[in-house]
Tab-separated table of C-alpha atoms in Angstrom:
chain	number	residue	atom	x	y	z
B	18	MET	CA	215.544	134.195	68.442
B	19	THR	CA	214.841	131.620	69.983
B	20	THR	CA	213.577	132.258	73.529
B	21	MET	CA	215.350	129.291	76.318
B	22	THR	CA	212.417	128.141	79.367
B	23	GLU	CA	213.441	127.246	82.479
B	24	PRO	CA	212.161	123.356	82.496
B	25	PRO	CA	209.106	122.662	84.882
B	26	PRO	CA	210.215	121.470	88.231
B	27	LEU	CA	210.905	118.004	89.336
B	28	LEU	CA	208.744	118.466	91.980
B	29	ASP	CA	206.082	120.840	92.031
B	30	PRO	CA	203.250	119.978	94.601
B	31	ALA	CA	200.797	122.626	93.422
B	32	ARG	CA	200.920	120.094	89.905
B	33	THR	CA	200.823	116.825	91.920
B	34	ALA	CA	197.345	118.765	93.264
B	35	ARG	CA	196.056	119.588	90.561
B	36	GLU	CA	196.565	116.152	88.988
B	37	LEU	CA	195.123	114.497	92.198
B	38	ASP	CA	191.926	116.786	91.515
B	39	ALA	CA	191.794	115.880	88.032
B	40	ARG	CA	191.301	112.279	88.823
B	41	LEU	CA	188.399	113.064	90.874
B	42	THR	CA	187.299	115.331	88.640
B	43	SER	CA	186.869	112.831	85.496
B	44	LEU	CA	184.899	110.422	87.970
B	45	GLU	CA	182.426	112.901	88.564
B	46	ALA	CA	182.218	114.077	85.065
B	47	GLU	CA	180.874	110.137	83.961
B	48	LEU	CA	178.982	109.734	87.049
B	49	ARG	CA	177.172	112.817	85.928
B	50	SER	CA	176.826	111.288	81.779
B	51	TRP	CA	175.734	108.326	83.160
B	52	GLY	CA	173.257	110.064	85.026
B	53	GLU	CA	171.855	111.999	82.132
B	54	ALA	CA	171.029	108.744	80.280
B	55	THR	CA	169.057	107.802	83.263
B	56	THR	CA	166.949	110.850	83.040
B	57	GLY	CA	164.497	112.265	80.889
B	58	PRO	CA	161.818	110.110	78.475
B	59	ASP	CA	164.553	109.221	75.817
B	60	GLY	CA	167.023	108.477	78.234
B	61	PRO	CA	168.674	105.496	77.020
B	62	LEU	CA	168.591	103.974	80.338
B	63	ARG	CA	165.881	105.522	82.485
B	64	ARG	CA	164.818	102.294	83.962
B	65	HIS	CA	167.740	102.825	86.002
B	66	HIS	CA	167.559	106.348	87.367
B	67	THR	CA	166.854	105.537	91.228
B	68	GLN	CA	170.188	102.801	91.023
B	69	MET	CA	171.678	105.935	89.220
B	70	ALA	CA	170.934	108.377	91.794
B	71	ALA	CA	171.701	105.455	95.027
B	72	LEU	CA	175.243	105.123	92.903
B	73	ALA	CA	176.331	108.715	92.350
B	74	GLY	CA	175.172	109.980	95.747
B	75	THR	CA	177.299	107.208	97.898
B	76	LEU	CA	180.242	108.125	95.301
B	77	ALA	CA	179.918	111.824	95.330
B	78	VAL	CA	180.415	111.753	99.378
B	79	ALA	CA	183.274	110.088	99.231
B	80	VAL	CA	184.703	111.807	96.051
B	81	THR	CA	183.762	115.134	98.591
B	82	ASP	CA	186.221	113.856	101.177
B	83	VAL	CA	189.219	113.162	99.380
B	84	ARG	CA	189.093	116.094	98.035
B	85	THR	CA	189.191	118.017	100.918
B	86	SER	CA	191.762	115.644	102.207
B	87	LEU	CA	193.587	117.138	99.276
B	88	ASP	CA	192.821	120.483	100.239
B	89	ARG	CA	193.805	120.545	104.355
B	90	ILE	CA	197.397	119.273	102.830
B	91	GLY	CA	197.538	121.681	101.007
B	92	ARG	CA	200.463	122.823	98.461
B	93	ALA	CA	203.316	122.328	100.502
B	94	LEU	CA	206.142	119.770	99.479
B	95	SER	CA	204.039	117.967	102.245
B	96	LEU	CA	201.679	116.777	99.724
B	97	LEU	CA	204.444	114.589	98.040
B	98	ASP	CA	204.733	112.372	100.649
B	99	ARG	CA	200.463	111.458	100.907
B	100	ALA	CA	199.889	111.534	97.311
B	101	ALA	CA	200.652	108.093	96.959
B	102	GLY	CA	197.835	107.159	99.737
B	103	LEU	CA	195.474	110.212	97.991
B	104	ASP	CA	195.439	107.895	94.411
B	105	ARG	CA	195.402	105.070	95.706
B	106	ARG	CA	192.107	106.143	97.478
B	107	ILE	CA	190.927	107.964	93.848
B	108	LEU	CA	192.293	104.466	92.105
B	109	ASP	CA	189.655	102.646	94.344
B	110	LEU	CA	186.793	105.518	93.548
B	111	HIS	CA	186.897	104.748	89.823
B	112	ARG	CA	187.404	100.712	90.506
B	113	LEU	CA	184.424	100.718	92.595
B	114	TRP	CA	182.162	102.452	89.697
B	115	GLY	CA	183.643	100.588	87.157
B	116	PHE	CA	182.249	97.667	88.917
B	117	PHE	CA	178.979	98.577	88.595
B	118	ARG	CA	179.877	100.603	85.343
B	119	ASP	CA	180.599	96.857	83.863
B	120	LYS	CA	177.056	95.682	84.667
B	121	LEU	CA	174.941	98.971	83.443
B	122	SER	CA	177.235	99.244	79.821
B	123	LEU	CA	175.439	95.708	79.096
B	124	ARG	CA	172.197	97.511	78.065
B	125	PHE	CA	174.482	99.472	74.927
B	126	VAL	CA	175.291	95.767	73.530
B	127	PRO	CA	172.544	95.690	71.202
B	128	TRP	CA	172.016	91.968	71.300
B	129	LEU	CA	172.078	91.847	74.885
B	130	ARG	CA	169.693	94.729	75.342
B	131	ASP	CA	166.065	93.218	75.005
B	132	SER	CA	167.181	89.952	77.165
B	133	LEU	CA	168.682	92.744	79.927
B	134	VAL	CA	164.966	94.906	79.704
B	135	THR	CA	163.557	91.477	79.880
B	136	ALA	CA	165.062	91.159	83.227
B	137	ASP	CA	165.322	94.324	84.612
B	138	ASP	CA	161.095	94.556	83.882
B	139	LEU	CA	160.269	91.347	85.116
B	140	ALA	CA	162.516	91.727	88.699
B	141	TRP	CA	160.355	95.181	88.694
B	142	GLU	CA	156.926	94.010	87.772
B	143	CYS	CA	157.956	91.143	91.066
B	144	TYR	CA	159.588	93.968	93.346
B	145	SER	CA	157.638	97.074	92.999
B	146	PRO	CA	154.264	95.700	94.688
B	147	VAL	CA	155.904	95.815	97.828
B	148	GLN	CA	156.389	99.790	97.647
B	149	ALA	CA	152.953	99.973	97.784
B	150	PHE	CA	152.649	98.402	101.168
B	151	LEU	CA	155.383	100.530	102.482
B	152	PRO	CA	155.569	104.124	104.002
B	153	ALA	CA	157.817	106.227	101.674
B	154	GLU	CA	160.682	106.334	103.691
B	155	GLN	CA	160.981	102.977	103.846
B	156	ARG	CA	160.792	101.985	99.973
B	157	ARG	CA	163.894	101.021	98.110
B	158	GLU	CA	165.533	100.687	94.395
B	159	PRO	CA	165.160	97.386	92.640
B	160	PRO	CA	167.681	94.773	91.869
B	161	LEU	CA	169.868	95.583	89.090
B	162	THR	CA	170.367	92.175	86.749
B	163	TYR	CA	173.444	91.395	85.173
B	164	PHE	CA	174.843	88.555	83.140
B	165	THR	CA	177.291	86.212	85.298
B	166	GLY	CA	179.251	82.700	85.567
B	167	GLY	CA	176.613	81.133	87.517
B	168	ALA	CA	174.483	78.137	86.676
B	169	SER	CA	171.182	79.879	87.990
B	170	PRO	CA	169.819	83.803	88.628
B	171	PHE	CA	171.353	84.670	92.686
B	172	LEU	CA	170.656	87.844	94.623
B	173	MET	CA	173.469	90.016	95.962
B	174	PRO	CA	171.154	91.729	98.435
B	175	ARG	CA	172.152	95.434	99.735
B	176	GLY	CA	174.776	95.209	102.007
B	177	THR	CA	176.008	91.346	100.995
B	178	LEU	CA	179.790	90.566	100.600
B	179	LEU	CA	180.400	90.261	96.884
B	180	VAL	CA	183.143	88.540	95.142
B	181	VAL	CA	184.867	91.123	93.289
B	182	GLU	CA	188.311	90.797	90.750
B	183	PRO	CA	191.575	91.553	92.177
B	184	LEU	CA	193.230	94.423	90.903
B	185	PRO	CA	196.967	95.350	91.649
B	186	ASP	CA	196.386	98.800	92.413
B	187	GLY	CA	195.023	100.605	94.189
B	188	GLY	CA	194.756	100.974	99.022
B	189	LEU	CA	191.647	98.505	98.927
B	190	ARG	CA	192.487	94.245	98.753
B	191	GLU	CA	190.750	91.513	99.406
B	192	PRO	CA	188.155	91.411	101.233
B	193	ASP	CA	188.510	95.268	101.670
B	194	PHE	CA	186.917	95.849	98.437
B	195	ALA	CA	184.383	93.850	98.805
B	196	GLU	CA	183.201	95.427	101.964
B	197	ALA	CA	183.395	98.612	99.695
B	198	VAL	CA	180.508	97.401	97.661
B	199	ARG	CA	178.535	96.244	100.176
B	200	ALA	CA	178.611	100.598	101.414
B	201	VAL	CA	176.682	101.059	98.000
B	202	PRO	CA	172.955	100.829	98.411
B	203	VAL	CA	171.849	98.399	95.307
B	204	PRO	CA	171.358	95.110	95.045
B	205	LEU	CA	172.325	92.681	92.257
B	206	ILE	CA	170.938	89.932	90.801
B	207	GLY	CA	173.474	87.752	88.813
B	208	LEU	CA	171.961	85.701	85.768
B	209	PRO	CA	173.699	83.000	83.723
B	210	TRP	CA	174.839	84.304	80.416
B	211	PHE	CA	172.868	81.675	78.771
B	212	HIS	CA	169.945	83.231	80.138
B	213	ALA	CA	170.755	85.919	77.039
B	214	PHE	CA	169.068	83.737	74.782
B	215	HIS	CA	166.840	81.193	76.362
B	216	LEU	CA	163.562	82.376	77.816
B	217	PRO	CA	162.520	79.535	79.769
B	218	ASP	CA	164.668	80.042	82.528
B	219	ALA	CA	163.641	83.739	83.242
B	220	PRO	CA	161.121	83.049	85.601
B	221	LEU	CA	163.469	81.688	87.958
B	222	LEU	CA	164.235	85.692	88.317
B	223	ALA	CA	161.676	85.821	90.453
B	224	HIS	CA	162.540	83.594	93.576
B	225	GLU	CA	165.400	85.966	93.666
B	226	ALA	CA	163.204	88.855	93.853
B	227	GLY	CA	161.657	87.322	96.674
B	228	HIS	CA	164.864	86.888	98.453
B	229	ALA	CA	165.318	90.907	97.882
B	230	VAL	CA	161.840	91.197	99.018
B	231	GLU	CA	162.380	89.295	101.961
B	232	ASN	CA	166.311	91.187	102.978
B	233	ASP	CA	164.849	94.741	102.349
B	234	LEU	CA	161.884	94.629	104.755
B	235	GLY	CA	163.509	92.876	107.179
B	236	LEU	CA	161.168	89.526	106.894
B	237	ALA	CA	163.653	86.708	107.760
B	238	THR	CA	162.603	86.514	111.878
B	239	GLN	CA	158.926	86.572	110.991
B	240	VAL	CA	159.389	84.499	108.090
B	241	ARG	CA	160.840	81.759	110.239
B	242	SER	CA	158.683	82.276	113.189
B	243	LEU	CA	155.850	81.766	110.941
B	244	ILE	CA	156.820	78.928	109.524
B	245	ALA	CA	157.873	77.290	113.241
B	246	GLY	CA	153.996	77.809	114.506
B	247	ALA	CA	152.888	75.735	111.677
B	248	VAL	CA	155.053	72.801	111.983
B	249	PRO	CA	155.612	69.509	114.465
B	250	ASP	CA	158.465	69.635	116.700
B	251	ALA	CA	160.296	67.438	115.342
B	252	ARG	CA	160.387	68.907	111.938
B	253	ARG	CA	161.173	72.302	113.103
B	254	ALA	CA	163.868	72.848	113.544
B	255	ALA	CA	164.981	72.302	109.182
B	256	TRP	CA	162.060	73.891	108.463
B	257	SER	CA	163.061	76.844	110.197
B	258	ALA	CA	166.925	76.168	108.474
B	259	TRP	CA	165.096	76.675	105.109
B	260	SER	CA	163.147	79.558	105.897
B	261	SER	CA	164.751	82.342	103.505
B	262	GLU	CA	164.486	79.922	100.416
B	263	ILE	CA	161.137	78.544	101.338
B	264	PHE	CA	159.678	82.172	100.838
B	265	ALA	CA	161.741	82.950	97.662
B	266	ASP	CA	160.082	79.959	96.404
B	267	VAL	CA	156.582	80.478	97.192
B	268	TYR	CA	157.591	84.606	96.340
B	269	GLY	CA	158.642	82.966	92.646
B	270	VAL	CA	155.415	80.987	92.329
B	271	LEU	CA	153.083	84.590	93.014
B	272	GLY	CA	155.450	86.351	90.316
B	273	CYS	CA	155.687	83.392	87.411
B	274	GLY	CA	152.574	80.719	88.657
B	275	SER	CA	153.050	77.723	86.930
B	276	GLY	CA	155.981	78.811	84.373
B	277	PHE	CA	158.020	79.640	88.248
B	278	CYS	CA	156.863	75.849	88.817
B	279	ARG	CA	158.228	74.155	85.817
B	280	ALA	CA	161.476	76.107	85.635
B	281	LEU	CA	162.156	75.201	89.148
B	282	SER	CA	161.634	71.615	88.666
B	283	ALA	CA	163.351	71.625	85.333
B	284	LEU	CA	166.188	73.108	86.911
B	285	LEU	CA	165.860	70.178	89.965
B	286	ALA	CA	165.018	66.869	87.859
B	287	THR	CA	167.946	64.364	87.582
B	288	HIS	CA	168.750	61.391	87.589
B	289	PRO	CA	166.544	58.736	89.614
B	290	ARG	CA	169.760	57.160	91.968
B	291	GLY	CA	170.604	60.453	92.635
B	292	MET	CA	167.367	61.795	94.011
B	293	ALA	CA	167.864	59.078	96.450
B	294	GLY	CA	171.058	60.641	97.940
B	295	ASP	CA	169.561	64.306	98.320
B	296	LEU	CA	169.568	64.113	102.269
B	297	ARG	CA	169.748	66.917	105.003
B	298	GLU	CA	171.131	66.015	108.427
B	299	GLU	CA	170.200	66.665	111.790
B	300	ALA	CA	173.514	68.186	112.194
B	301	ASP	CA	172.966	70.593	109.552
B	302	TRP	CA	170.122	71.100	107.532
B	303	GLY	CA	170.887	73.141	105.301
B	304	SER	CA	169.830	76.471	103.814
B	305	TYR	CA	167.405	74.346	101.123
B	306	PRO	CA	165.036	71.929	101.102
B	307	THR	CA	165.275	68.515	99.304
B	308	ARG	CA	164.135	68.984	95.820
B	309	THR	CA	161.303	67.161	95.875
B	310	LEU	CA	160.081	69.762	98.874
B	311	ARG	CA	160.771	72.206	96.473
B	312	VAL	CA	158.809	71.112	93.548
B	313	LEU	CA	155.697	70.203	95.987
B	314	ILE	CA	155.612	73.557	97.599
B	315	ALA	CA	156.064	75.332	95.048
B	316	ALA	CA	152.668	73.190	93.525
B	317	ALA	CA	151.499	74.354	96.336
B	318	VAL	CA	150.721	77.524	96.268
B	319	LEU	CA	149.319	77.562	92.952
B	320	GLU	CA	146.641	75.147	95.129
B	321	GLU	CA	146.270	77.623	97.413
B	322	VAL	CA	145.691	80.132	95.717
B	323	GLY	CA	143.322	78.271	93.216
B	324	ILE	CA	145.163	78.190	90.099
B	325	VAL	CA	144.504	75.247	87.551
B	326	PRO	CA	147.786	75.444	85.798
B	327	ALA	CA	147.768	75.481	82.596
B	328	ALA	CA	150.180	72.501	81.482
B	329	GLY	CA	148.962	70.580	84.243
B	330	SER	CA	150.361	70.148	87.709
B	331	VAL	CA	154.376	68.472	87.859
B	332	THR	CA	153.643	66.806	91.716
B	333	GLU	CA	152.255	63.205	90.160
B	334	GLN	CA	154.964	62.525	87.468
B	335	TRP	CA	157.577	64.185	90.283
B	336	ARG	CA	156.452	61.501	92.556
B	337	GLN	CA	156.351	58.476	90.053
B	338	VAL	CA	159.727	59.250	88.892
B	339	TYR	CA	161.368	59.651	92.166
B	340	ALA	CA	159.600	57.122	93.894
B	341	ASP	CA	162.695	56.640	96.124
B	342	ARG	CA	162.962	59.883	97.898
B	343	PRO	CA	164.190	60.451	101.052
B	344	HIS	CA	162.234	62.598	103.762
B	345	THR	CA	158.742	61.961	103.069
B	346	ASP	CA	157.597	62.173	106.038
B	347	PHE	CA	158.268	66.312	105.427
B	348	GLU	CA	155.429	66.074	102.915
B	349	ASP	CA	152.953	65.583	105.138
B	350	ASP	CA	154.192	69.887	106.311
B	351	VAL	CA	154.407	71.459	103.018
B	352	GLU	CA	150.133	72.890	102.959
B	353	VAL	CA	150.584	74.361	105.766
B	354	VAL	CA	153.746	75.538	106.001
B	355	VAL	CA	152.558	77.106	101.890
B	356	ARG	CA	149.573	78.463	103.828
B	357	ALA	CA	151.321	80.432	106.882
B	358	LEU	CA	153.710	82.113	104.605
B	359	LEU	CA	150.932	83.090	102.172
B	360	THR	CA	148.663	84.305	104.865
B	361	GLY	CA	150.903	86.435	106.987
B	362	PRO	CA	149.842	88.621	108.537
B	363	TYR	CA	153.808	90.515	107.974
B	364	ASP	CA	153.847	93.159	110.123
B	365	ALA	CA	156.387	95.047	107.805
B	366	LEU	CA	153.398	95.091	105.217
B	367	GLY	CA	151.255	96.652	107.778
B	368	GLY	CA	149.594	93.025	108.384
B	369	ALA	CA	148.878	92.156	105.091
B	370	GLY	CA	149.627	88.444	102.940
B	371	LEU	CA	151.497	87.500	100.402
B	372	GLY	CA	148.409	86.862	98.464
B	373	ASP	CA	147.983	90.642	98.941
B	374	VAL	CA	151.354	91.936	98.206
B	375	LEU	CA	152.159	90.365	94.579
B	376	PRO	CA	148.731	88.308	93.844
B	377	TYR	CA	148.454	85.222	91.154
B	378	GLN	CA	144.794	84.397	89.808
B	379	GLN	CA	143.465	82.441	87.600
B	380	GLU	CA	143.672	85.294	85.294
B	381	ASP	CA	147.163	85.945	85.228
B	382	GLU	CA	147.396	82.192	84.971
B	383	ASN	CA	144.906	82.590	81.425
B	384	ALA	CA	147.248	84.989	80.425
B	385	VAL	CA	149.909	82.618	80.427
B	386	ALA	CA	148.493	79.692	78.612
B	387	ALA	CA	147.217	82.134	75.992
B	388	ALA	CA	150.791	83.361	75.637
B	389	ALA	CA	152.141	79.680	75.743
B	390	GLU	CA	149.795	78.836	72.300
B	391	GLU	CA	151.050	82.266	70.813
B	392	LEU	CA	154.200	81.841	70.940
B	393	ASP	CA	153.769	77.754	69.764
B	394	SER	CA	152.093	79.080	66.946
B	395	GLY	CA	155.802	81.225	66.094
B	396	LEU	CA	152.996	84.588	67.072
B	397	SER	CA	154.197	87.311	69.364
B	398	PRO	CA	152.752	86.856	72.197
B	399	SER	CA	149.355	89.434	73.290
B	400	ALA	CA	150.677	89.409	77.349
B	401	ARG	CA	151.165	92.993	78.465
B	402	GLN	CA	153.256	91.851	81.511
B	403	VAL	CA	156.433	90.248	81.604
B	404	ARG	CA	155.758	87.845	83.639
B	405	HIS	CA	153.153	86.654	81.984
B	406	VAL	CA	155.650	86.358	78.893
B	407	ALA	CA	158.293	84.501	80.801
B	408	ALA	CA	156.343	81.873	82.190
B	409	ALA	CA	154.752	81.261	78.767
B	410	ALA	CA	158.121	80.445	77.533
B	411	ARG	CA	158.842	77.730	80.256
B	412	LEU	CA	155.206	76.246	78.868
B	413	ALA	CA	155.905	76.815	75.187
B	414	TYR	CA	159.463	75.290	75.125
B	415	ASP	CA	158.433	72.322	77.687
B	416	ARG	CA	155.350	71.473	75.088
B	417	ASN	CA	158.052	71.038	72.180
B	418	PRO	CA	161.739	72.105	72.447
B	419	CYS	CA	161.780	71.739	69.239
B	420	ALA	CA	159.337	73.866	67.650
B	421	TYR	CA	160.694	76.541	70.405
B	422	ALA	CA	163.869	76.739	68.452
B	423	ARG	CA	162.916	75.971	65.208
B	424	ASN	CA	160.714	78.843	65.858
B	425	GLU	CA	163.113	81.012	67.629
B	426	THR	CA	160.362	81.525	70.221
B	427	THR	CA	162.782	83.514	72.711
B	428	LEU	CA	163.752	86.135	69.912
B	429	VAL	CA	160.087	86.509	69.292
B	430	ALA	CA	159.719	86.867	72.399
B	431	LEU	CA	162.455	89.517	73.676
B	432	ASN	CA	160.863	91.451	70.469
B	433	TRP	CA	157.917	91.407	72.415
B	434	ILE	CA	159.089	92.535	75.395
B	435	GLY	CA	161.317	95.248	74.149
B	436	GLN	CA	158.631	96.840	72.699
B	437	MET	CA	156.038	96.654	75.520
B	438	PRO	CA	155.306	100.013	77.376
B	439	SER	CA	157.739	99.412	80.401
B	440	VAL	CA	156.508	99.599	84.346
B	441	ALA	CA	159.903	99.816	85.215
B	442	GLU	CA	160.099	103.082	83.186
B	443	ARG	CA	160.589	105.717	86.013
B	444	ASP	CA	161.841	108.946	84.672
B	445	GLU	CA	162.773	112.022	86.850
B	446	GLN	CA	159.786	113.576	87.090
B	447	GLU	CA	158.256	110.613	89.072
B	448	PRO	CA	159.044	111.321	93.182
B	449	PRO	CA	162.030	109.340	94.656
B	450	PRO	CA	161.061	106.114	96.055
B	451	GLU	CA	162.426	107.236	99.259
B	452	PRO	CA	162.621	110.509	100.422
B	453	SER	CA	165.476	109.779	102.659
B	454	ARG	CA	167.570	108.906	99.467
B	455	GLY	CA	170.264	112.035	100.956
B	456	PRO	CA	170.963	110.905	104.270
B	457	ARG	CA	171.072	107.645	103.675
B	458	ASN	CA	173.618	107.613	100.847
B	459	ASP	CA	175.568	110.465	103.038
B	460	LEU	CA	175.806	107.400	105.418
B	461	ALA	CA	176.863	105.056	102.291
B	462	GLY	CA	179.072	107.292	101.096
B	463	HIS	CA	180.808	108.223	104.974
B	464	ARG	CA	180.768	104.775	105.653
B	465	LEU	CA	182.790	104.138	101.790
B	466	ALA	CA	185.330	106.982	102.720
B	467	ALA	CA	186.862	105.668	106.013
B	468	LEU	CA	187.379	102.217	103.883
B	469	LEU	CA	189.000	104.105	101.220
B	470	GLY	CA	191.144	106.044	104.056
B	471	ALA	CA	192.071	103.312	106.478
B	472	ALA	CA	193.065	100.702	103.778
B	473	ALA	CA	195.212	103.955	101.778
B	474	ASP	CA	197.349	104.683	104.955
B	475	ALA	CA	197.199	100.621	105.568
B	476	ARG	CA	199.225	100.575	102.132
B	477	GLU	CA	201.620	103.692	102.684
B	478	ARG	CA	202.284	102.395	105.712
B	479	GLY	CA	203.611	99.234	104.330
B	480	ASP	CA	205.001	100.631	100.781
B	481	GLY	CA	205.344	104.027	99.283
B	482	ASP	CA	205.278	102.832	95.708
B	483	VAL	CA	202.499	104.543	93.436
B	484	PRO	CA	201.191	102.133	90.490
B	485	ALA	CA	202.991	102.984	87.118
């Protein structure tokens, strides 16, 4: 005999509560799994364990906030009035994590792995030396690199407004979702997709590491002051407006030497008639110096630190090609601007100068030159630093682009870098770079939870639809 059972109730607050809790639990489970992938000597994402810890710590606080709200409402019928708002907050947490998951997931694509290893390690080699000059409580996670649709690398600093894709579900809308991403304390460096298989442009990433250093150490005011004190009154406003980009270019040279200089000149080169129109106006000087000034600044850094460029300087050829160029009076200031930024001193670095933080010496340039010769010959480079290999790829490409392509030199270099011991492999045995990470993540998480709650409440007042 078949036993008849009562059908489940249509309205069951206890069941709804369990479903909402399960959606939170699924996020927690995924974050644990990703965290496990970043720990131990065999963790496939061990380079990213401090970044993952910051992400998971921040999101955990927001998850707890939603669960607390769920518990406070209880299992009464009134839960059904609040379920849509809670559901939107949970969807937004999943969506926020998905924003970062998409970038970490690229590391599991076999043909992108070595490219991202190279970008991650290059960013770390350029960023990490600053940590030695900072108190432990001021140290930060390095930038996370990923591929995007831009034409050149760019930094999304901690706390900077980010552009993210709109989705129909959840409580957050633009610009609220971008504001939520800002709450997560991990900077991002976006790389053009073509960087995946074209290493000669990789030295430009050192410029973005410079932006991360300036942002994380709060150097912007002092950088402007150093430049303002070095230039004539008549040109001070312009140089001050350009200070952040100048700092990043100087830092980029210290990261990759002549490889950066040549990558920068290749990026900025244009038809001679276009250079005459590279004007800046007093009403709005813009954020960047002229193309010529940027190239001259980069070359002046090498000269100031006593480096003989492996492939010769680009400045004379640049001046000849672009004889008709604007703002030549500013060129008289290049040397003193570079010297001021290199020397400092910087209060946030204990009085050190940039040359003390990220030194680039003739032996570095010699290592780049040797690696470039090896790449020219189709050999794996002997260099032991990623920044040397990236710079060497630029030099090898500039010497003979056809041979570079024929020898598949980018793949040779990427394979070599992928086998190198990495300074970026920081396993769980290493102390976290910031002892105050817990309180900092708590603060970021509470800020995020407040944003999610406010957005969900606003949507609930506007319409109560539950996403299908």
